[in-house]
Short mmCIF file of C-alpha atoms in Angstrom, two decimals:
data_model
loop_
_atom_site.label_atom_id
_atom_site.label_comp_id
_atom_site.label_asym_id
_atom_site.label_seq_id
_atom_site.Cartn_x
_atom_site.Cartn_y
_atom_site.Cartn_z
CA MET A 456 23.09 -8.57 -20.51
CA SER A 457 22.75 -7.18 -24.01
CA THR A 458 19.56 -5.70 -25.40
CA THR A 459 19.38 -8.55 -27.90
CA THR A 460 19.57 -11.12 -25.13
CA LEU A 461 16.87 -9.34 -23.19
CA ARG A 462 14.69 -9.16 -26.27
CA THR A 463 15.22 -12.87 -26.89
CA LEU A 464 14.36 -13.66 -23.29
CA THR A 465 11.17 -11.64 -23.44
CA VAL A 466 10.10 -13.18 -26.75
CA ALA A 467 10.81 -16.66 -25.37
CA ALA A 468 8.76 -15.91 -22.27
CA GLY A 469 5.91 -14.66 -24.45
CA ALA A 470 6.08 -17.77 -26.60
CA ALA A 471 6.06 -19.94 -23.49
CA ALA A 472 3.00 -18.07 -22.25
CA LEU A 473 1.18 -18.69 -25.51
CA THR A 474 2.19 -22.35 -25.47
CA ALA A 475 0.90 -22.81 -21.94
CA LEU A 476 -2.36 -21.11 -22.75
CA ALA A 477 -2.77 -23.21 -25.88
CA ALA A 478 -2.08 -26.37 -23.91
CA GLY A 479 -4.87 -25.54 -21.50
CA PRO A 480 -8.43 -26.65 -22.17
CA ALA A 481 -10.76 -24.58 -24.28
CA LEU A 482 -12.85 -22.03 -22.47
CA ALA A 483 -15.87 -23.60 -20.82
CA VAL A 484 -19.40 -22.32 -20.76
CA ASP A 485 -19.81 -18.67 -19.88
CA GLU A 486 -21.35 -18.43 -16.42
CA ASP A 487 -22.22 -14.75 -16.88
CA GLN A 488 -24.06 -15.54 -20.08
CA LEU A 489 -26.13 -18.16 -18.29
CA ALA A 490 -26.93 -15.62 -15.60
CA ASP A 491 -28.83 -13.63 -18.23
CA THR A 492 -31.26 -16.51 -18.57
CA TYR A 493 -31.20 -18.20 -15.17
CA ASP A 494 -31.07 -17.25 -11.51
CA ASN A 495 -28.71 -18.74 -8.91
CA VAL A 496 -26.28 -19.88 -11.59
CA ARG A 497 -23.33 -21.89 -10.34
CA CYS A 498 -20.83 -23.81 -12.44
CA ASP A 499 -18.58 -26.57 -11.13
CA VAL A 500 -15.50 -27.53 -13.09
CA MET A 501 -14.20 -31.04 -12.58
CA ALA A 502 -10.98 -32.42 -13.99
CA MET A 503 -11.61 -35.69 -15.84
CA PRO A 504 -8.95 -38.26 -15.07
CA GLY A 505 -8.26 -41.14 -17.43
CA THR A 506 -9.34 -41.36 -21.03
CA ALA A 507 -13.10 -41.02 -20.87
CA THR A 508 -14.78 -39.74 -24.01
CA ALA A 509 -18.24 -39.45 -22.52
CA THR A 510 -19.98 -38.62 -19.31
CA TYR A 511 -23.26 -39.81 -17.89
CA LEU A 512 -25.60 -37.66 -15.86
CA ASP A 513 -27.01 -39.65 -12.98
CA GLU A 514 -29.55 -38.41 -10.46
CA ALA A 515 -28.06 -40.34 -7.55
CA THR A 516 -24.58 -39.06 -8.28
CA HIS A 517 -25.18 -35.54 -9.46
CA GLY A 518 -28.51 -34.73 -7.81
CA PRO A 519 -26.98 -33.95 -4.39
CA TYR A 520 -24.88 -31.21 -5.98
CA LEU A 521 -27.98 -29.20 -6.90
CA GLU A 522 -28.77 -26.32 -4.62
CA GLY A 523 -32.31 -25.35 -3.65
CA GLY A 524 -34.71 -25.46 -6.56
CA ASN A 525 -31.94 -25.43 -9.14
CA GLU A 526 -31.75 -27.72 -12.11
CA TRP A 527 -28.93 -28.53 -14.52
CA VAL A 528 -28.86 -25.88 -17.21
CA ALA A 529 -25.63 -26.57 -19.08
CA LEU A 530 -22.92 -29.16 -19.43
CA THR A 531 -19.61 -28.58 -21.18
CA LEU A 532 -17.23 -31.37 -22.15
CA THR A 533 -13.84 -29.84 -22.73
CA SER A 534 -11.22 -31.67 -24.76
CA ASP A 535 -7.81 -30.49 -25.88
CA ASP A 536 -9.06 -29.02 -29.13
CA SER A 537 -12.74 -28.53 -28.69
CA ALA A 538 -15.60 -28.18 -26.28
CA VAL A 539 -19.09 -29.63 -26.54
CA GLU A 540 -21.82 -27.63 -24.85
CA VAL A 541 -25.13 -29.18 -23.94
CA ALA A 542 -28.08 -27.06 -22.84
CA ASN A 543 -30.37 -28.48 -20.15
CA PRO A 544 -28.72 -31.89 -19.77
CA VAL A 545 -31.00 -34.57 -18.35
CA TYR A 546 -30.47 -37.55 -16.07
CA GLY A 547 -29.98 -40.92 -17.69
CA GLU A 548 -28.27 -39.54 -20.78
CA THR A 549 -24.74 -40.12 -21.94
CA TYR A 550 -23.00 -37.10 -23.43
CA GLY A 551 -19.98 -37.63 -25.64
CA SER A 552 -17.13 -35.41 -26.70
CA ASP A 553 -16.63 -34.12 -30.22
CA GLY A 554 -15.25 -36.89 -32.41
CA GLY A 555 -14.49 -39.18 -29.49
CA ALA A 556 -11.80 -36.91 -28.10
CA VAL A 557 -10.60 -37.53 -24.57
CA ILE A 558 -12.39 -35.24 -22.15
CA ARG A 559 -10.05 -33.18 -19.98
CA GLU A 560 -12.68 -31.55 -17.80
CA ILE A 561 -16.41 -31.23 -17.48
CA THR A 562 -18.30 -28.16 -16.40
CA LEU A 563 -21.74 -28.64 -14.91
CA CYS A 564 -23.84 -25.53 -14.48
CA GLN A 565 -26.98 -25.27 -12.44
CA GLY A 566 -29.56 -22.55 -12.10
CA SER A 567 -33.23 -21.90 -11.80
CA ALA A 568 -35.64 -20.32 -14.24
CA ALA A 569 -35.31 -16.56 -14.01
CA THR A 570 -38.20 -14.95 -12.21
CA GLU A 571 -39.96 -13.02 -14.89
CA GLU A 572 -41.76 -9.84 -14.16
CA GLU A 573 -45.48 -10.46 -13.98
CA ALA A 574 -46.83 -10.28 -17.50
CA PRO A 575 -49.54 -7.68 -17.99
CA ALA A 576 -53.01 -9.15 -18.24
CA PRO A 577 -54.17 -9.37 -21.85
CA GLU A 578 -56.67 -6.74 -22.78
CA GLU A 579 -60.13 -8.14 -23.12
CA GLU A 580 -62.17 -6.81 -26.00
CA SER A 581 -65.44 -7.79 -24.33
CA GLY A 582 -64.72 -5.50 -21.42
CA GLY A 583 -64.51 -8.26 -18.84
CA GLY A 584 -67.15 -9.98 -16.76
CA ASP A 585 -67.55 -13.64 -15.83
CA ALA A 586 -69.83 -14.46 -18.74
CA GLY A 587 -67.41 -12.87 -21.18
CA GLU A 588 -64.51 -14.74 -19.67
CA ASP A 589 -66.39 -18.04 -19.91
CA GLN A 590 -67.19 -17.36 -23.53
CA ALA A 591 -63.62 -16.45 -24.29
CA GLY A 592 -62.53 -19.60 -22.53
CA THR A 593 -64.90 -21.70 -24.61
CA GLU A 594 -63.63 -20.11 -27.79
CA ASP A 595 -60.06 -20.76 -26.75
CA GLU A 596 -60.86 -24.39 -26.03
CA ALA A 597 -62.57 -24.72 -29.39
CA ALA A 598 -59.60 -23.17 -31.10
CA ALA A 599 -57.31 -25.47 -29.20
CA GLY A 600 -59.46 -28.40 -30.28
CA ASP A 601 -59.07 -27.38 -33.90
CA ASP A 602 -55.35 -27.07 -33.42
CA GLU A 603 -55.24 -30.51 -31.85
CA ALA A 604 -57.15 -32.04 -34.74
CA ALA A 605 -54.95 -30.31 -37.27
CA GLY A 606 -51.82 -31.37 -35.47
CA ALA A 607 -52.89 -34.94 -34.71
CA ASP A 608 -50.86 -36.41 -37.51
CA GLU A 609 -47.87 -34.35 -36.50
CA ASP A 610 -48.18 -35.57 -32.89
CA ALA A 611 -48.36 -39.14 -34.05
CA VAL A 612 -45.20 -38.68 -36.09
CA GLN A 613 -43.45 -37.07 -33.12
CA ALA A 614 -44.58 -39.88 -30.81
CA ASP A 615 -43.17 -42.43 -33.23
CA GLN A 616 -39.95 -40.46 -33.41
CA ALA A 617 -39.72 -40.29 -29.60
CA GLU A 618 -40.29 -44.03 -29.38
CA GLU A 619 -37.46 -44.60 -31.82
CA ASP A 620 -35.23 -42.31 -29.79
CA VAL A 621 -35.71 -44.32 -26.59
CA GLN A 622 -32.50 -46.26 -26.29
CA ALA A 623 -30.55 -47.92 -23.53
CA ALA A 624 -27.85 -45.64 -22.20
CA GLY A 625 -25.21 -45.98 -19.54
CA PRO A 626 -22.00 -44.40 -18.33
CA ALA A 627 -18.57 -44.94 -19.81
CA VAL A 628 -16.65 -47.73 -18.08
CA GLU A 629 -13.05 -46.67 -17.70
CA THR A 630 -11.35 -49.85 -16.62
CA ASP A 631 -8.02 -49.66 -18.38
CA GLY A 632 -6.39 -47.69 -15.61
CA PRO A 633 -3.63 -45.15 -16.04
CA LEU A 634 -0.57 -46.32 -17.92
CA ARG A 635 1.90 -44.83 -15.51
CA GLU A 636 2.07 -42.61 -12.51
CA ALA A 637 0.72 -39.19 -13.44
CA GLY A 638 3.50 -37.26 -15.13
CA LEU A 639 4.01 -33.54 -15.45
CA SER A 640 1.22 -31.93 -17.40
CA PRO A 641 2.01 -29.33 -20.10
CA LEU A 642 0.11 -26.78 -18.03
CA LEU A 643 2.27 -27.53 -15.01
CA VAL A 644 5.51 -27.34 -16.99
CA GLY A 645 4.40 -24.23 -18.89
CA GLY A 646 3.31 -22.57 -15.67
CA ALA A 647 6.61 -23.29 -13.97
CA VAL A 648 8.59 -22.03 -16.98
CA LEU A 649 6.53 -18.86 -17.07
CA ALA A 650 6.88 -18.26 -13.35
CA VAL A 651 10.65 -18.68 -13.50
CA ALA A 652 11.03 -16.63 -16.68
CA GLY A 653 8.82 -13.91 -15.27
CA ALA A 654 10.72 -13.79 -12.00
CA GLY A 655 14.02 -13.65 -13.91
CA ALA A 656 12.87 -10.86 -16.18
CA ALA A 657 11.47 -8.91 -13.23
CA ALA A 658 14.74 -9.30 -11.32
CA LEU A 659 16.71 -8.12 -14.35
CA GLY A 660 14.38 -5.20 -14.70
CA LEU A 661 14.90 -4.28 -11.06
CA ARG A 662 18.67 -4.48 -11.44
CA ARG A 663 18.73 -2.33 -14.55
CA GLN A 664 16.35 0.30 -13.24
CA PRO A 665 18.74 1.82 -10.65
CA GLN A 666 21.53 1.81 -13.25
CA ARG A 667 19.38 3.87 -15.61
CA ASP A 668 18.36 6.19 -12.79
CA GLN A 669 22.01 6.74 -11.86
CA GLY A 670 23.03 7.17 -15.48
CA MET B 367 14.30 -3.65 -24.75
CA ASN B 368 13.57 -0.72 -22.54
CA ALA B 369 14.53 -1.70 -18.99
CA ARG B 370 11.50 0.18 -17.73
CA LEU B 371 9.26 -2.29 -19.53
CA LEU B 372 11.20 -5.32 -18.35
CA LEU B 373 9.91 -5.21 -14.79
CA PRO B 374 6.17 -5.08 -15.59
CA THR B 375 6.63 -7.61 -18.40
CA GLY B 376 8.40 -9.97 -16.03
CA LEU B 377 5.75 -9.54 -13.39
CA LEU B 378 3.01 -10.18 -15.96
CA VAL B 379 4.67 -13.32 -17.29
CA GLY B 380 5.33 -14.53 -13.75
CA ALA B 381 1.69 -13.95 -12.83
CA LEU B 382 0.59 -15.95 -15.88
CA GLY B 383 2.79 -18.80 -14.77
CA VAL B 384 1.44 -18.74 -11.24
CA SER B 385 -2.11 -18.68 -12.64
CA ALA B 386 -1.40 -21.75 -14.76
CA LEU B 387 -0.04 -23.56 -11.70
CA ALA B 388 -3.12 -22.55 -9.70
CA VAL B 389 -5.47 -23.88 -12.42
CA GLN B 390 -3.58 -27.17 -12.36
CA ALA B 391 -3.82 -27.36 -8.57
CA VAL B 392 -7.56 -26.61 -8.54
CA GLY B 393 -8.17 -29.27 -11.19
CA VAL B 394 -6.34 -31.85 -9.13
CA ILE B 395 -8.24 -30.96 -5.98
CA GLN B 396 -11.65 -30.97 -7.67
CA GLY B 397 -10.94 -34.21 -9.46
CA THR B 398 -10.64 -36.02 -6.16
CA ASP B 399 -14.08 -35.06 -4.89
CA GLY B 400 -16.00 -38.33 -5.23
CA ARG B 401 -19.44 -38.99 -3.85
CA PRO B 402 -20.32 -42.57 -4.73
CA VAL B 403 -23.64 -43.96 -3.61
CA HIS B 404 -23.39 -47.00 -1.36
CA ALA B 405 -25.82 -49.79 -0.60
CA GLU B 406 -25.51 -51.89 2.53
CA GLY B 407 -27.08 -54.90 4.21
CA ASP B 408 -26.64 -58.62 4.70
CA ALA B 409 -28.15 -59.34 1.32
CA ALA B 410 -25.47 -57.26 -0.36
CA PRO B 411 -22.99 -59.23 -2.44
CA GLU B 412 -19.51 -59.53 -0.99
CA TRP B 413 -17.46 -61.49 -3.47
CA VAL B 414 -17.40 -63.03 -6.90
CA THR B 415 -15.77 -66.22 -8.09
CA ALA B 416 -15.05 -66.96 -11.75
CA PRO B 417 -12.51 -69.77 -12.10
CA ALA B 418 -12.09 -69.20 -15.86
CA ALA B 419 -11.04 -65.62 -15.13
CA GLY B 420 -8.80 -66.60 -12.23
CA LEU B 421 -11.12 -65.02 -9.68
CA GLU B 422 -11.56 -66.77 -6.32
CA GLU B 423 -13.87 -65.03 -3.87
CA GLU B 424 -12.75 -61.66 -5.15
CA PRO B 425 -14.27 -58.95 -2.92
CA ILE B 426 -16.77 -56.66 -4.60
CA ALA B 427 -17.97 -53.35 -3.18
CA PRO B 428 -20.91 -51.14 -4.09
CA GLU B 429 -19.93 -47.97 -5.89
CA GLY B 430 -21.59 -45.24 -7.91
CA LEU B 431 -20.27 -42.98 -10.59
CA THR B 432 -17.31 -40.73 -10.24
CA PRO B 433 -18.31 -37.06 -10.15
CA GLN B 434 -17.17 -37.00 -13.76
CA GLY B 435 -19.95 -39.42 -14.68
CA THR B 436 -17.92 -42.55 -15.35
CA ILE B 437 -17.53 -45.96 -13.76
CA ASN B 438 -13.93 -46.06 -12.66
CA PRO B 439 -12.99 -48.44 -9.83
CA ASP B 440 -9.89 -47.96 -7.76
CA GLN B 441 -6.79 -49.96 -8.50
CA GLY B 442 -7.16 -53.57 -7.35
CA GLU B 443 -10.85 -53.19 -6.64
CA ALA B 444 -13.92 -54.82 -8.19
CA ILE B 445 -17.16 -52.93 -7.80
CA TRP B 446 -20.82 -53.53 -8.41
CA TYR B 447 -22.41 -50.42 -9.79
CA VAL B 448 -25.30 -48.93 -7.84
CA GLY B 449 -26.52 -46.30 -10.32
CA SER B 450 -28.47 -46.09 -13.57
CA ASP B 451 -31.28 -48.30 -12.22
CA ARG B 452 -29.00 -51.32 -12.17
CA VAL B 453 -29.78 -53.97 -9.56
CA VAL B 454 -27.88 -55.75 -6.82
CA PRO B 455 -26.18 -58.79 -8.36
CA GLY B 456 -28.62 -61.66 -7.94
CA GLN B 457 -31.80 -59.63 -8.19
CA ARG B 458 -33.98 -59.80 -11.28
CA GLY B 459 -32.70 -57.17 -13.63
CA THR B 460 -29.21 -56.35 -14.82
CA ALA B 461 -26.31 -55.79 -12.44
CA VAL B 462 -22.93 -54.42 -13.44
CA ILE B 463 -19.65 -55.61 -11.95
CA ALA B 464 -16.53 -53.81 -13.14
CA ALA B 465 -12.81 -53.81 -12.49
CA HIS B 466 -9.67 -52.72 -14.27
CA VAL B 467 -7.84 -55.00 -16.67
CA THR B 468 -4.53 -53.27 -16.02
CA TYR B 469 -3.37 -50.42 -13.86
CA TYR B 470 -0.04 -48.71 -14.32
CA ASP B 471 0.64 -51.39 -16.92
CA GLU B 472 0.28 -54.11 -14.26
CA PRO B 473 -2.45 -56.78 -14.36
CA ASP B 474 -5.48 -55.80 -12.30
CA VAL B 475 -8.52 -57.68 -10.98
CA PHE B 476 -10.17 -58.41 -14.35
CA TYR B 477 -6.94 -59.07 -16.23
CA ASP B 478 -8.16 -62.52 -17.31
CA LEU B 479 -11.84 -61.74 -17.69
CA ALA B 480 -11.56 -62.20 -21.47
CA GLU B 481 -10.73 -65.86 -20.81
CA VAL B 482 -14.33 -66.66 -19.85
CA SER B 483 -16.59 -68.20 -22.45
CA ASP B 484 -20.18 -69.33 -22.79
CA GLY B 485 -21.17 -71.92 -20.21
CA ASP B 486 -18.57 -70.92 -17.61
CA VAL B 487 -19.91 -70.50 -14.10
CA VAL B 488 -19.70 -67.32 -12.06
CA THR B 489 -20.64 -67.41 -8.37
CA VAL B 490 -21.61 -64.47 -6.21
CA GLY B 491 -21.34 -64.72 -2.42
CA TYR B 492 -23.46 -62.66 -0.03
CA GLY B 493 -23.11 -61.23 3.45
CA HIS B 494 -25.51 -63.79 4.92
CA GLY B 495 -23.33 -66.63 3.70
CA GLY B 496 -25.44 -67.68 0.73
CA THR B 497 -24.23 -67.95 -2.84
CA ARG B 498 -25.80 -67.75 -6.27
CA ASP B 499 -24.56 -69.28 -9.49
CA PHE B 500 -24.66 -67.60 -12.87
CA VAL B 501 -23.74 -69.00 -16.28
CA ILE B 502 -21.97 -67.00 -18.97
CA THR B 503 -24.37 -66.61 -21.89
CA SER B 504 -22.36 -64.26 -24.09
CA THR B 505 -19.07 -62.42 -24.30
CA GLN B 506 -18.28 -59.43 -26.46
CA GLN B 507 -15.60 -56.95 -27.32
CA ILE B 508 -17.34 -53.64 -27.80
CA SER B 509 -16.25 -50.07 -28.36
CA LYS B 510 -16.58 -47.79 -25.39
CA GLU B 511 -19.18 -45.77 -27.24
CA GLY B 512 -21.03 -48.95 -28.15
CA LEU B 513 -21.06 -50.12 -24.55
CA GLN B 514 -22.83 -46.95 -23.49
CA ARG B 515 -25.73 -47.93 -25.76
CA SER B 516 -25.65 -51.65 -25.07
CA GLU B 517 -29.14 -53.03 -24.57
CA ALA B 518 -27.72 -56.12 -22.82
CA VAL B 519 -26.06 -53.94 -20.19
CA TRP B 520 -28.24 -50.86 -19.85
CA GLY B 521 -31.58 -52.07 -21.15
CA ASP B 522 -34.49 -52.56 -18.77
CA GLN B 523 -35.39 -56.18 -18.20
CA ASP B 524 -36.76 -57.95 -15.14
CA GLU B 525 -37.18 -61.46 -16.46
CA VAL B 526 -33.89 -62.85 -15.25
CA ALA B 527 -31.11 -62.05 -12.77
CA ARG B 528 -28.29 -60.98 -15.07
CA ILE B 529 -24.78 -59.76 -14.41
CA ALA B 530 -22.65 -57.79 -16.84
CA LEU B 531 -18.98 -58.24 -15.98
CA ILE B 532 -17.09 -55.38 -17.60
CA THR B 533 -13.48 -54.42 -18.06
CA CYS B 534 -11.40 -52.80 -20.79
CA ASP B 535 -10.15 -54.65 -23.84
CA PRO B 536 -7.14 -54.01 -26.07
CA SER B 537 -8.71 -55.74 -29.09
CA LEU B 538 -9.60 -52.49 -30.85
CA GLY B 539 -6.24 -50.96 -30.04
CA ALA B 540 -5.33 -47.93 -28.07
CA ARG B 541 -5.95 -44.28 -28.58
CA SER B 542 -3.09 -41.91 -29.11
CA ASP B 543 -3.12 -41.11 -25.40
CA GLY B 544 -2.69 -44.77 -24.46
CA GLY B 545 -6.27 -45.41 -23.36
CA GLN B 546 -8.00 -48.43 -24.83
CA LYS B 547 -10.79 -48.02 -27.33
CA ALA B 548 -12.88 -50.98 -26.24
CA ASN B 549 -14.48 -52.76 -23.34
CA PHE B 550 -14.91 -56.47 -22.80
CA VAL B 551 -18.32 -57.54 -21.54
CA ALA B 552 -19.35 -60.96 -20.26
CA ILE B 553 -23.05 -61.47 -19.66
CA ALA B 554 -24.02 -64.09 -17.09
CA GLU B 555 -27.52 -65.16 -16.12
CA ALA B 556 -28.68 -66.85 -12.95
CA VAL B 557 -29.00 -70.61 -13.21
CA ASP B 558 -32.39 -70.51 -11.51
CA GLY B 559 -33.67 -67.50 -13.40
#
């Protein structure tokens, strides 16, 4: 086989590799990154069959997957061209893909709040003592009361906003069924092409190596 | 190309290919891990009849969400949905019954659901032998996104025993991947409230 042919074969294999990687879903949420914020992080990736563009987090369905005192800390909806990441997804909510794209897989990550090192006790200017603590407590309450009064209007606005946000929500109903028996996916075809091309190139390399050694 | 580089390059490319195949295999395996929630008992509904939709004592089974968070019955199966605070068909509140309109391009259980119209009767049969009649009060073609926010289907109400019969609908066309953009929803309410 000529050098040109070998070069062509290698370039083709590289192109096939890039194609297969591009055909795969976008990278999901980074588990290691979550581990910086949460303990006991675990992410489950689930392939999404059909043409769903949204997913619904349901306690009865997803709750049993939680381990120990974990809670859901991230949800990623991965489509062909994009991925939507949701922090701290909650039950009863529907989460949709970007621009209504078909979701290829979802990644649900769970974890528990990281155990923080015990915060040092705040220094007390009064030097401590029950009476001092009581007084400080009273001052804090008074200050909190002022804050409450000042923020009353803001709270009212937020309450109104929350009320407006309350909306019926349910899961996607995927009742159109697949169009045909599942065909070969690009990832499957790309993977097979790569495996064969790689094996061929490796075999050629093995054959040529002794020739070079002898020459 | 240097023959010395050919061997490691080939091995690398081959490994990439095997990795891609492994990812595909894992996806397939994980996608089959369903854990639907089931409800049982004599009072559980067993079948539904809707003459206008060509349904005659069509068996219905309780089923929850797929692990992917969607309602997606099996081929040839009608389900009543047990999640999202929906009720058993016949109880006060809103129940959801769903089935495919087509599957592999062949008509499925709810193929003729869109034929029902206001005033048509839907009957649900129960394990203890009793039945309950419902009357269609509205029908609607609705986008899949719209259905997820439908007050009639997902809203909280306990004034009447209501059933939302849901399937897919080709009225809004298909997406580029062949999936339909819309659902068809028929709301039925119990004759005796």
